[in-house]
């Protein structure tokens, strides 16, 4: 009972400690901010993959091995039938004419002028031929000689009627007034002289007239022709009896109207723009013609190529299925997608938490990583559809960026997750997932480092070759047709297209390398090669102002690079970081011993230890400021800022302690924290190597006889001092790596201070 009871107590206490630990984590605002970033990334990722929709898996050129069966009843627009229906509807639209009543209002004044000429003429023969023709005052052609006298009498009688009708000004005004009122129906009906105008594209029985008051009227062409209008049952011919002054002159006035030139009677004009607009509107109003499809109908036969027509049919069926999905259906799908993303994200997160403390420890780095994942999925899914189908470009580019910015293991794990999510969100098969994984694996394997931009292009080339080979192999293995797959153009086209897109991804990453370095705060070997040039303005200024510091930096770079490479760290980064780590000393070079002339008095002799410490520590801040002014990358600024960590400026601390002991009456305690560098401690393995290399190189110069044993003892003492001081707590160095660094530094310093044979002096004769 005692054992069991004690065990329960221990278990309960352990659970309480765990709960307190979790509560403490959630009370940390940085932890909460990171969780919020992950939650936002999850939400955006759900939108990017459209978690509420079923993915559409079909693409042009695919050959479904088992065919495709309709999962629901639906209907699809018949393009050819719809086009014919719209064309027929457009053809049925009447031509549009615009009414213009200005010529109509001119007719009464024209009639008045000609009637005045008749009133002034003493006889028919005294009038002009045009007047006689207009008012039927001529003998018709072909009249027999026997009938000519009767026709002449008729002409005289007509002439007399006209003269009587306009004998006075009052009678003329009445006649013209009635004539103007007589023509009014033409303003609402229009008038055509003969057939349709020449600018009308084709004959038509009906037209649409738009009047000045914006009203529209469809009229029969035959009903508004001049002949029909003046007929007994026409719009004008049926009105003669309503105008007493016009009745005696009916035939002559009718003939006068017919004799007018076409322009004088052009009351409507054809408008092609309005006609086209009316036809277009009628086409839009015409309903589409649909073909019905019932559930179970075979949409694509087994082995058939999906062409544009079949793809459109499958898209219509998919849209019908989505339209029929209920809220519960969509909820189940969203929950499934969330579960999948949580599983994949959880596995990734576990790896990051265990193996990538630098990434997880920074909210900014974590946010950039999450944004890259979400952006990759969104871009890949968007570009996965026809005609581009270039989803491999963002995927491969993202994986290459991660391999450059972080490491190969993180890149390949992320590539697996991205490929899985992309495959499921686009409805692709296992073969596509195999292709994605293979291409990403090859690109990561070939990217241990980036020594030149051509490296990225070569990686893209090999990734493209892998895509072509794997795509071809998967196509052969999944071929269920009796035909030879090697003879199918689609079989090769997909692989060649993937090859081209992989090459594009290589060029894309190569071109955006400066942006990648800036966004992730890294430096590639390409940039390091450029920065390692000793002609850099900052290094040239260091040579001029502080040559001793420059020589020290060169020595640190030499031994540091070798030490970094001994543990698999980035030796080139350590070398370039060492070049710049002490640039802050150039502002006060004479306060640092390596720049003092031999035998010269030290400037620190006249300063208090605390003031000297401030000057010594100040070279870190000065170096950071100079580096930022010269736009050095963040990775190199870290070398300047962290190469001393939070170590103690031991010489001046001891001097201050000694002074305090000699003057106890001052009662001032020497605080050790005031004599420490502000830090931070080294945050990477390369920075840890840099700290040791800098310390042992400086200390080795104090050895009067730098024998191998003394060098080994010195390096070991400094290493243990830094280790016990906790300077390596945050850089990720293991004890075995520290031991290998120590061995490398001993070997390098021994080589630098190797002994030489003393040659005897030559005696003179």
XYZ file of C-alpha atoms in Angstrom:
765
model
C 0.000 0.000 0.000
C 2.840 2.357 0.811
C 4.453 1.825 -2.549
C 1.215 2.304 -4.463
C 0.273 5.333 -2.444
C 3.674 6.880 -2.933
C 3.492 6.140 -6.645
C 0.143 7.928 -6.940
C 1.564 10.902 -5.118
C 4.543 11.039 -7.447
C 2.264 10.694 -10.501
C -0.011 13.439 -9.233
C 2.910 15.766 -8.592
C 4.328 15.029 -12.040
C 0.978 15.829 -13.655
C 0.756 19.062 -11.678
C 4.225 20.067 -12.829
C 3.310 19.334 -16.447
C 0.117 21.393 -16.200
C 2.029 24.266 -14.633
C 4.587 24.021 -17.459
C 1.853 24.172 -20.098
C 0.164 27.108 -18.366
C 3.485 28.916 -18.142
C 4.054 28.372 -21.880
C 0.677 29.827 -22.768
C 1.296 32.819 -20.525
C 4.348 33.671 -22.635
C 3.223 36.187 -25.234
C 5.839 35.018 -27.741
C 4.521 31.462 -27.553
C 0.978 32.741 -28.003
C 2.080 34.846 -30.984
C 3.649 31.795 -32.624
C 0.502 29.744 -32.042
C -1.583 32.537 -33.559
C 0.737 32.583 -36.596
C 0.272 28.816 -37.007
C -3.506 29.161 -36.650
C -3.646 31.943 -39.258
C -1.497 29.843 -41.595
C -3.923 26.939 -41.140
C -6.915 29.139 -41.996
C -5.233 30.617 -45.071
C -4.140 27.145 -46.154
C -7.738 25.928 -45.928
C -8.818 28.782 -48.171
C -5.938 28.097 -50.567
C -6.909 24.438 -51.005
C -10.646 25.285 -50.973
C -11.341 22.842 -48.180
C -15.100 23.044 -48.756
C -14.893 21.804 -52.365
C -14.139 18.428 -53.894
C -10.958 18.740 -55.977
C -11.330 18.422 -59.735
C -8.807 15.746 -60.791
C -9.090 15.742 -64.585
C -6.763 17.513 -67.027
C -6.371 17.722 -70.779
C -4.658 14.725 -72.338
C -5.349 12.315 -69.483
C -6.574 8.773 -70.201
C -8.798 7.490 -67.365
C -8.143 3.752 -67.204
C -11.648 2.913 -65.947
C -13.589 5.686 -67.645
C -15.776 8.291 -65.963
C -19.434 7.756 -64.998
C -21.870 10.585 -64.229
C -22.441 10.758 -60.472
C -25.606 12.851 -60.736
C -28.185 14.172 -63.178
C -27.088 17.362 -64.838
C -27.374 19.279 -68.051
C -24.734 20.937 -70.161
C -24.913 23.763 -72.623
C -24.782 22.609 -76.241
C -22.451 25.208 -77.778
C -23.353 24.610 -81.423
C -27.110 24.496 -80.796
C -26.893 27.544 -78.546
C -24.894 29.400 -81.162
C -27.471 28.590 -83.830
C -30.324 29.679 -81.564
C -28.636 32.970 -80.790
C -27.832 33.576 -84.456
C -31.449 32.891 -85.416
C -32.670 35.198 -82.665
C -30.303 37.931 -83.844
C -31.401 37.487 -87.457
C -35.019 37.936 -86.361
C -34.266 41.352 -84.856
C -35.557 44.106 -87.220
C -33.157 46.731 -88.515
C -33.247 49.887 -86.395
C -34.100 53.233 -87.990
C -34.110 56.655 -86.353
C -36.920 59.095 -87.153
C -35.953 62.560 -88.439
C -38.956 64.878 -88.890
C -36.952 67.889 -90.174
C -37.562 67.089 -93.909
C -41.254 66.557 -93.110
C -41.589 70.063 -91.688
C -40.064 71.533 -94.863
C -42.739 70.117 -97.206
C -45.504 72.699 -96.453
C -43.153 75.620 -97.162
C -41.991 73.958 -100.398
C -45.632 73.492 -101.457
C -46.440 77.130 -100.626
C -43.599 78.390 -102.805
C -44.656 76.339 -105.824
C -48.361 77.204 -105.433
C -47.440 80.912 -105.470
C -45.643 80.395 -108.757
C -48.784 78.781 -110.174
C -50.969 81.610 -108.871
C -48.823 84.169 -110.665
C -48.795 82.259 -113.973
C -51.456 83.462 -116.493
C -51.683 80.050 -118.157
C -50.441 76.496 -117.948
C -47.885 77.132 -120.672
C -46.428 80.003 -118.630
C -45.365 77.627 -115.826
C -42.111 75.721 -115.685
C -41.935 72.096 -116.808
C -41.118 71.061 -113.231
C -44.325 72.645 -111.917
C -46.448 71.148 -114.664
C -44.981 67.688 -113.964
C -45.415 67.990 -110.199
C -49.108 69.018 -110.398
C -50.117 66.706 -113.314
C -50.490 69.611 -115.732
C -49.029 67.645 -118.644
C -50.604 65.360 -121.196
C -49.601 61.771 -120.407
C -47.211 60.170 -122.862
C -48.798 57.791 -125.357
C -52.121 59.656 -125.424
C -53.959 59.104 -128.729
C -54.368 62.138 -130.992
C -58.124 61.877 -130.737
C -57.895 62.233 -126.935
C -55.501 65.147 -126.888
C -58.220 67.882 -126.986
C -59.964 66.298 -124.020
C -56.680 66.117 -122.121
C -55.976 69.761 -122.843
C -59.370 70.715 -121.478
C -58.607 68.615 -118.373
C -55.321 70.445 -117.915
C -57.040 73.798 -118.144
C -59.658 72.657 -115.649
C -56.962 71.451 -113.186
C -55.025 74.631 -113.585
C -58.175 76.575 -112.832
C -58.839 74.613 -109.691
C -55.326 75.267 -108.480
C -55.658 78.988 -109.258
C -58.954 79.194 -107.392
C -57.547 77.326 -104.365
C -54.736 79.855 -103.982
C -56.471 82.912 -105.352
C -56.130 84.777 -102.090
C -53.526 84.758 -99.365
C -56.112 83.536 -96.890
C -57.110 80.563 -99.027
C -53.431 79.695 -99.555
C -52.785 79.807 -95.812
C -55.762 77.564 -95.121
C -54.592 75.068 -97.726
C -51.027 75.001 -96.396
C -52.248 74.692 -92.801
C -54.446 71.714 -93.684
C -51.606 70.158 -95.699
C -49.234 70.416 -92.706
C -51.824 68.770 -90.469
C -52.477 66.184 -93.181
C -48.790 65.066 -92.999
C -48.683 64.691 -89.192
C -49.221 60.862 -89.137
C -45.873 60.477 -90.880
C -44.120 61.694 -87.710
C -45.390 58.595 -85.883
C -45.080 56.055 -88.671
C -42.166 57.038 -90.883
C -41.983 56.914 -94.644
C -39.957 54.974 -97.192
C -39.577 56.060 -100.785
C -39.464 52.717 -102.534
C -37.485 49.881 -100.877
C -35.022 49.976 -97.947
C -31.948 52.238 -98.317
C -28.791 50.855 -99.893
C -26.863 50.865 -96.584
C -29.200 48.242 -95.091
C -27.312 44.893 -95.133
C -30.174 42.687 -96.348
C -33.862 42.852 -97.266
C -36.338 42.745 -94.412
C -40.112 42.763 -94.018
C -40.091 44.623 -90.711
C -38.052 47.431 -89.209
C -37.869 49.175 -85.832
C -38.221 52.952 -85.760
C -37.018 55.047 -82.818
C -38.854 58.364 -82.632
C -37.652 61.638 -81.051
C -39.605 60.888 -77.869
C -37.525 57.656 -77.566
C -40.471 55.409 -78.271
C -39.875 52.337 -80.414
C -42.257 50.901 -82.948
C -41.958 47.836 -85.115
C -43.603 48.460 -88.495
C -44.084 46.530 -91.698
C -41.892 47.874 -94.477
C -44.760 47.558 -96.978
C -47.039 49.680 -94.742
C -44.750 52.743 -94.749
C -43.766 52.731 -98.414
C -44.944 55.889 -100.216
C -47.266 53.975 -102.522
C -49.044 52.312 -99.593
C -49.180 55.509 -97.545
C -50.972 57.413 -100.331
C -53.324 54.545 -101.141
C -56.992 54.874 -100.233
C -56.508 52.776 -97.107
C -53.069 54.214 -96.298
C -52.111 56.421 -93.377
C -52.381 59.534 -95.613
C -54.747 58.386 -98.347
C -57.510 57.681 -95.853
C -57.345 61.251 -94.469
C -58.202 63.371 -97.536
C -61.869 63.661 -96.619
C -60.965 65.320 -93.312
C -59.450 68.348 -95.045
C -61.991 70.268 -97.243
C -59.390 72.548 -98.775
C -57.346 69.567 -99.968
C -60.131 67.374 -101.380
C -60.418 69.210 -104.758
C -56.654 68.962 -105.210
C -56.229 65.360 -104.010
C -54.782 63.878 -107.191
C -52.525 66.847 -107.900
C -51.203 66.989 -104.306
C -50.628 63.221 -104.268
C -48.644 63.541 -107.481
C -46.736 66.497 -106.011
C -45.719 64.389 -103.000
C -44.575 61.543 -105.282
C -42.522 63.964 -107.351
C -40.446 65.082 -104.381
C -36.787 63.956 -104.488
C -36.005 61.020 -102.116
C -33.943 63.258 -99.817
C -36.970 65.504 -99.230
C -39.009 62.488 -98.079
C -36.247 60.762 -96.070
C -37.949 60.903 -92.659
C -36.096 57.859 -91.235
C -32.434 56.774 -91.508
C -30.773 53.432 -90.870
C -28.571 53.223 -87.701
C -26.106 50.276 -87.865
C -24.816 50.783 -84.300
C -28.262 50.598 -82.743
C -29.042 47.601 -84.918
C -25.949 45.752 -83.721
C -26.766 46.635 -80.118
C -30.318 45.328 -80.518
C -29.031 42.082 -82.043
C -26.463 41.672 -79.277
C -29.074 42.247 -76.605
C -31.396 39.729 -78.222
C -28.545 37.180 -78.257
C -27.938 37.767 -74.558
C -31.621 37.300 -73.816
C -31.783 34.073 -75.777
C -31.590 31.105 -73.423
C -28.875 28.500 -73.813
C -29.725 25.135 -75.304
C -28.934 22.293 -72.890
C -28.231 18.597 -73.382
C -29.482 16.429 -70.487
C -27.249 13.806 -68.826
C -28.609 11.253 -66.379
C -26.812 9.618 -63.475
C -24.842 6.556 -64.538
C -24.202 7.710 -68.081
C -20.660 7.100 -69.297
C -19.026 10.471 -69.831
C -15.550 9.240 -70.810
C -14.864 5.741 -72.093
C -11.970 3.749 -70.590
C -8.715 4.758 -72.259
C -10.196 7.726 -74.112
C -8.184 10.932 -74.186
C -9.810 13.818 -72.341
C -10.047 16.569 -74.937
C -11.460 20.061 -74.441
C -15.056 18.937 -75.053
C -14.845 16.064 -72.552
C -13.033 18.271 -70.037
C -15.820 20.843 -70.249
C -18.375 18.057 -69.735
C -16.560 16.793 -66.638
C -16.266 20.326 -65.252
C -20.017 20.798 -65.673
C -20.717 17.544 -63.836
C -18.351 18.591 -61.028
C -20.118 21.963 -60.736
C -23.475 20.164 -60.511
C -22.149 17.938 -57.721
C -20.850 20.971 -55.832
C -24.192 22.741 -56.212
C -25.976 19.733 -54.700
C -23.606 19.458 -51.721
C -25.334 20.163 -48.411
C -23.955 22.118 -45.486
C -23.237 18.879 -43.641
C -21.349 17.508 -46.650
C -19.153 20.571 -46.764
C -18.696 20.497 -42.988
C -17.483 16.891 -43.110
C -15.052 17.726 -45.876
C -13.717 20.793 -44.037
C -13.248 18.735 -40.870
C -11.393 16.065 -42.852
C -9.091 18.630 -44.440
C -8.422 20.220 -41.044
C -7.539 16.817 -39.604
C -5.179 16.115 -42.496
C -3.488 19.501 -42.187
C -3.140 19.084 -38.431
C -1.499 15.670 -38.862
C 0.929 16.888 -41.519
C 1.543 20.166 -39.696
C 1.980 18.356 -36.393
C 4.653 16.069 -37.812
C 6.442 19.040 -39.333
C 6.084 21.010 -36.125
C 7.485 18.169 -34.041
C 10.554 18.004 -36.242
C 11.010 21.779 -36.098
C 10.658 21.875 -32.322
C 13.231 19.117 -31.873
C 15.763 19.997 -34.554
C 15.322 23.627 -35.654
C 15.482 25.802 -32.518
C 16.693 28.823 -34.478
C 13.651 28.725 -36.759
C 11.089 27.959 -34.053
C 12.657 30.366 -31.584
C 12.088 33.394 -33.819
C 8.576 34.614 -34.577
C 9.834 36.348 -37.716
C 11.588 33.259 -39.089
C 8.614 31.049 -38.263
C 6.230 33.483 -39.962
C 8.370 33.562 -43.114
C 8.493 29.744 -43.138
C 4.713 29.478 -42.758
C 4.137 32.151 -45.410
C 6.382 30.236 -47.805
C 4.391 27.032 -47.260
C 1.004 28.720 -47.668
C 2.163 30.703 -50.706
C 3.585 27.577 -52.321
C 0.361 25.603 -51.915
C -1.783 28.512 -53.136
C 0.414 29.202 -56.175
C 0.835 25.517 -57.048
C -2.881 24.830 -56.866
C -3.687 27.925 -58.906
C -1.167 26.951 -61.583
C -2.148 23.273 -61.648
C -4.991 23.771 -64.102
C -4.914 23.798 -67.891
C -3.293 25.109 -69.957
C -0.279 25.791 -67.685
C -0.105 22.815 -65.323
C 3.055 24.285 -63.825
C 2.409 23.374 -60.185
C 5.915 21.958 -59.934
C 7.469 25.434 -60.344
C 6.405 26.948 -56.979
C 6.866 23.575 -55.262
C 10.408 23.039 -56.517
C 11.346 26.694 -55.971
C 10.143 26.578 -52.353
C 12.067 23.381 -51.629
C 15.248 24.812 -53.149
C 14.826 27.989 -51.091
C 14.480 25.964 -47.877
C 17.562 23.913 -48.740
C 19.512 27.132 -49.282
C 18.138 29.023 -46.279
C 18.139 26.191 -43.726
C 19.262 22.637 -44.427
C 18.569 19.625 -46.596
C 16.690 17.627 -43.966
C 14.182 20.413 -43.315
C 13.780 20.926 -47.060
C 13.035 17.265 -47.815
C 10.590 16.904 -44.901
C 8.766 20.051 -45.982
C 8.809 18.838 -49.594
C 7.096 15.609 -48.551
C 4.373 17.556 -46.731
C 3.906 20.045 -49.569
C 3.720 17.267 -52.162
C 1.132 15.381 -50.119
C -1.089 18.420 -49.545
C -0.798 19.503 -53.175
C -1.605 16.020 -54.485
C -4.709 15.708 -52.326
C -5.915 19.274 -52.926
C -5.710 18.903 -56.720
C -7.185 15.408 -56.836
C -4.058 13.997 -58.469
C -3.080 10.357 -58.155
C -0.256 8.582 -56.395
C 1.851 8.823 -59.543
C 1.861 12.622 -59.262
C 2.925 12.430 -55.612
C 5.792 10.111 -56.575
C 6.877 12.588 -59.257
C 6.754 15.534 -56.848
C 8.719 13.688 -54.168
C 11.357 12.436 -56.607
C 11.926 15.845 -58.167
C 12.212 17.567 -54.784
C 14.530 14.879 -53.407
C 16.932 15.224 -56.334
C 17.003 19.015 -56.041
C 17.698 18.872 -52.290
C 20.438 16.246 -52.635
C 22.204 18.414 -55.213
C 22.018 21.535 -53.013
C 24.431 21.087 -50.094
C 25.650 24.592 -50.879
C 25.300 27.270 -53.550
C 28.686 28.154 -54.957
C 27.395 29.881 -58.100
C 24.127 30.776 -59.770
C 24.775 28.129 -62.387
C 24.501 25.566 -59.571
C 20.801 26.360 -59.230
C 20.252 26.087 -62.973
C 22.033 22.729 -63.032
C 19.849 21.568 -60.138
C 16.773 22.630 -62.129
C 18.109 20.698 -65.129
C 18.598 17.494 -63.143
C 15.202 17.942 -61.507
C 13.691 18.249 -64.989
C 15.436 15.084 -66.150
C 14.107 13.319 -63.053
C 10.600 14.578 -63.798
C 10.821 13.291 -67.366
C 12.134 9.855 -66.346
C 9.769 9.312 -63.404
C 6.774 10.644 -65.334
C 7.569 8.314 -68.223
C 8.035 5.361 -65.889
C 4.785 6.010 -64.024
C 2.999 6.374 -67.355
C 4.239 2.996 -68.537
C 3.380 1.283 -65.247
C -0.134 2.751 -65.123
C -0.890 2.082 -68.809
C -3.956 -0.152 -69.153
C -4.421 0.276 -72.885
C -3.854 -2.133 -75.686
C -2.033 0.605 -77.585
C 1.669 1.264 -77.225
C 2.097 4.213 -74.816
C 5.397 5.165 -76.427
C 3.528 6.151 -79.573
C 1.175 8.584 -77.824
C 2.080 12.277 -78.006
C 0.340 13.030 -74.699
C 2.577 10.436 -73.053
C 5.674 12.455 -73.907
C 4.147 15.898 -73.683
C 3.507 15.754 -69.926
C 7.094 14.708 -69.187
C 8.623 17.310 -71.492
C 6.413 20.011 -70.042
C 7.498 19.040 -66.515
C 11.135 19.090 -67.627
C 10.710 22.650 -68.907
C 8.961 23.835 -65.732
C 11.714 22.384 -63.513
C 14.284 24.267 -65.546
C 12.196 27.431 -65.141
C 12.186 26.888 -61.366
C 15.995 26.721 -61.383
C 16.273 29.990 -63.295
C 13.645 31.576 -61.036
C 15.512 30.736 -57.832
C 18.844 31.785 -59.363
C 17.407 35.163 -60.339
C 15.745 35.777 -56.975
C 18.747 34.745 -54.865
C 19.416 38.281 -53.491
C 15.788 38.540 -52.402
C 15.981 35.104 -50.763
C 19.093 36.108 -48.826
C 17.425 39.298 -47.633
C 14.134 37.643 -46.674
C 15.678 34.753 -44.736
C 18.633 36.685 -43.375
C 21.216 34.318 -44.849
C 24.266 34.570 -47.038
C 25.017 32.037 -49.730
C 28.471 31.032 -50.864
C 27.993 33.323 -53.853
C 27.626 36.358 -51.608
C 30.402 35.125 -49.353
C 32.755 34.934 -52.320
C 31.907 38.528 -53.182
C 32.313 39.709 -49.588
C 35.601 37.846 -49.100
C 37.299 40.148 -51.582
C 39.855 42.150 -49.591
C 39.139 45.152 -51.794
C 35.876 45.649 -49.909
C 35.783 49.317 -48.751
C 35.346 48.361 -45.103
C 38.336 46.014 -45.152
C 40.458 48.567 -46.979
C 39.616 51.126 -44.312
C 40.507 48.564 -41.632
C 43.926 47.990 -43.260
C 44.585 51.722 -43.332
C 43.451 52.555 -39.801
C 44.127 49.359 -37.841
C 46.617 47.118 -39.667
C 47.247 45.026 -36.552
C 43.547 44.269 -36.218
C 43.402 43.390 -39.904
C 46.260 40.878 -39.557
C 44.561 39.420 -36.497
C 41.318 39.041 -38.501
C 43.117 37.249 -41.328
C 44.670 34.798 -38.872
C 41.333 34.170 -37.159
C 39.741 33.555 -40.560
C 42.377 30.958 -41.436
C 42.131 28.901 -38.263
C 38.355 29.441 -37.902
C 37.539 28.148 -41.381
C 39.471 24.926 -40.756
C 37.835 24.448 -37.344
C 34.344 24.976 -38.752
C 34.901 22.473 -41.525
C 36.094 19.903 -38.987
C 32.569 19.750 -37.515
C 30.696 20.117 -40.813
C 29.810 23.787 -40.281
C 30.050 26.504 -42.915
C 33.759 27.280 -43.021
C 33.410 29.930 -45.685
C 30.911 31.837 -43.543
C 33.311 31.729 -40.587
C 36.174 32.961 -42.759
C 34.238 35.962 -44.111
C 32.741 36.671 -40.683
C 36.240 36.735 -39.226
C 37.315 39.333 -41.782
C 34.706 41.767 -40.470
C 34.336 40.772 -36.800
C 36.635 43.489 -35.418
C 35.961 46.348 -37.871
C 34.689 48.427 -34.951
C 38.249 48.747 -33.648
C 39.197 51.045 -36.534
C 37.421 53.971 -34.841
C 39.769 53.814 -31.782
C 42.642 51.650 -33.036
C 45.294 52.880 -30.547
C 43.285 51.539 -27.611
C 43.833 47.951 -28.802
C 47.184 46.323 -28.216
C 47.631 44.823 -31.665
C 47.676 48.351 -33.125
C 50.097 49.868 -30.584
C 53.680 50.566 -31.601
C 56.289 48.438 -29.870
C 57.411 50.144 -26.691
C 54.704 52.821 -26.897
C 52.805 53.824 -23.784
C 49.311 52.336 -23.485
C 46.496 54.865 -23.473
C 44.711 52.774 -20.876
C 47.390 53.659 -18.311
C 45.702 57.012 -17.757
C 42.124 55.684 -17.709
C 40.054 54.046 -15.040
C 39.430 50.323 -15.647
C 35.701 50.981 -16.053
C 36.350 53.574 -18.774
C 38.799 51.280 -20.542
C 36.208 48.524 -20.424
C 33.633 50.781 -22.059
C 36.073 51.547 -24.883
C 36.951 47.888 -25.386
C 33.312 46.768 -25.328
C 32.339 49.696 -27.559
C 34.109 48.202 -30.569
C 31.217 45.732 -30.888
C 28.568 48.437 -31.197
C 30.806 50.515 -33.470
C 31.352 47.482 -35.686
C 27.628 46.798 -35.949
C 26.990 50.416 -36.949
C 29.728 50.314 -39.604
C 28.424 47.011 -40.953
C 24.914 48.387 -41.313
C 26.215 51.516 -43.018
C 27.972 49.282 -45.566
C 24.871 47.049 -45.964
C 26.497 43.867 -44.723
C 24.041 40.961 -44.401
C 22.553 40.062 -41.039
C 24.578 36.844 -40.855
C 27.846 38.805 -40.876
C 26.548 41.426 -38.448
C 25.912 38.538 -36.039
C 29.641 37.734 -36.129
C 30.433 41.284 -35.063
C 27.771 41.343 -32.378
C 28.205 37.853 -30.911
C 31.890 36.947 -31.265
C 32.514 37.944 -27.634
C 29.138 36.725 -26.357
C 28.722 37.847 -22.754
C 32.325 37.133 -21.771
C 34.168 39.052 -19.107
C 36.760 41.715 -19.964
C 38.990 39.962 -17.486
C 42.077 42.191 -17.550
C 40.252 45.380 -16.596
C 37.922 43.553 -14.212
C 40.938 42.362 -12.246
C 42.446 45.842 -12.399
C 39.234 47.338 -11.023
C 39.085 44.696 -8.288
C 42.684 45.427 -7.344
C 41.986 49.167 -7.160
C 38.942 48.574 -4.993
C 41.048 46.457 -2.631
C 43.728 49.112 -2.391
C 41.186 51.801 -1.463
C 38.667 50.160 0.871
C 37.564 53.568 2.147
C 35.649 54.131 -1.133
C 33.280 51.298 -0.196
C 32.453 50.640 -3.854
C 31.912 47.085 -4.986
C 33.066 46.046 -8.431
C 30.115 44.530 -10.283
C 31.173 41.798 -12.655
C 28.208 42.490 -14.986
C 29.629 45.955 -15.722
C 32.720 44.335 -17.200
C 30.928 41.856 -19.466
C 30.113 42.243 -23.140
C 26.396 42.860 -23.755
C 26.047 39.787 -25.983
C 24.051 37.983 -27.099
C 25.767 34.655 -26.752
C 26.610 32.850 -30.017
C 23.419 31.646 -31.696
C 24.898 29.221 -34.239
C 27.707 26.705 -34.508
C 29.652 29.014 -36.796
C 29.480 31.794 -34.209
C 30.667 29.393 -31.512
C 33.670 28.494 -33.667
C 34.297 32.193 -34.226
C 34.344 32.935 -30.490
C 36.952 30.268 -29.783
C 39.094 31.100 -32.817
C 39.189 34.793 -31.913
C 40.080 34.087 -28.286
C 42.842 31.542 -28.899
C 44.433 33.525 -31.737
C 44.729 36.604 -29.519
C 45.948 34.635 -26.529
C 48.532 32.670 -28.534
C 50.382 35.905 -29.279
C 51.197 36.216 -25.573
C 53.189 32.974 -25.561
C 56.896 33.681 -25.430
C 57.675 30.144 -26.552
C 54.646 28.766 -28.465
C 55.509 25.098 -28.256
C 52.828 22.526 -29.209
C 52.297 21.590 -25.578
C 51.836 25.193 -24.489
C 49.497 25.884 -27.409
C 47.414 22.819 -26.553
C 47.224 23.830 -22.909
C 46.269 27.404 -23.824
C 43.516 26.344 -26.224
C 42.112 23.857 -23.725
C 42.064 26.405 -20.911
C 40.260 29.002 -23.027
C 37.783 26.430 -24.311
C 36.930 25.223 -20.812
C 36.620 28.799 -19.563
C 34.093 29.629 -22.317
C 32.261 26.360 -21.750
C 31.961 26.807 -17.992
C 30.923 30.424 -18.522
C 27.903 29.161 -20.502
C 28.873 30.849 -23.752
C 27.957 27.784 -25.860
C 24.499 27.247 -24.368
C 22.593 28.732 -27.312
C 24.717 27.853 -30.344
C 23.912 24.154 -30.633
C 27.486 22.878 -30.296
C 27.867 19.459 -28.697
C 30.772 18.487 -26.443
C 32.205 16.232 -29.127
C 32.080 19.090 -31.631
C 33.774 21.430 -29.165
C 36.487 18.820 -28.718
C 37.019 18.580 -32.493
C 37.151 22.377 -32.735
C 39.777 22.424 -29.989
C 41.892 19.829 -31.804
C 41.650 21.756 -35.078
C 42.664 25.024 -33.444
C 45.658 23.380 -31.771
C 46.770 21.904 -35.077
C 46.367 25.234 -36.926
C 48.187 27.305 -34.296
C 50.988 24.752 -34.074
C 51.430 25.022 -37.831
C 51.535 28.827 -37.601
C 54.127 28.841 -34.808
C 56.157 25.900 -36.084
C 59.865 25.898 -35.298
C 62.598 26.660 -37.828
C 66.207 25.559 -38.196
C 68.635 28.246 -37.171
C 71.303 28.581 -39.823
C 74.840 29.497 -38.757
C 75.991 32.974 -39.603
C 78.402 33.247 -42.541
C 81.820 34.479 -41.427
C 83.524 37.184 -43.399
C 87.094 36.717 -44.538
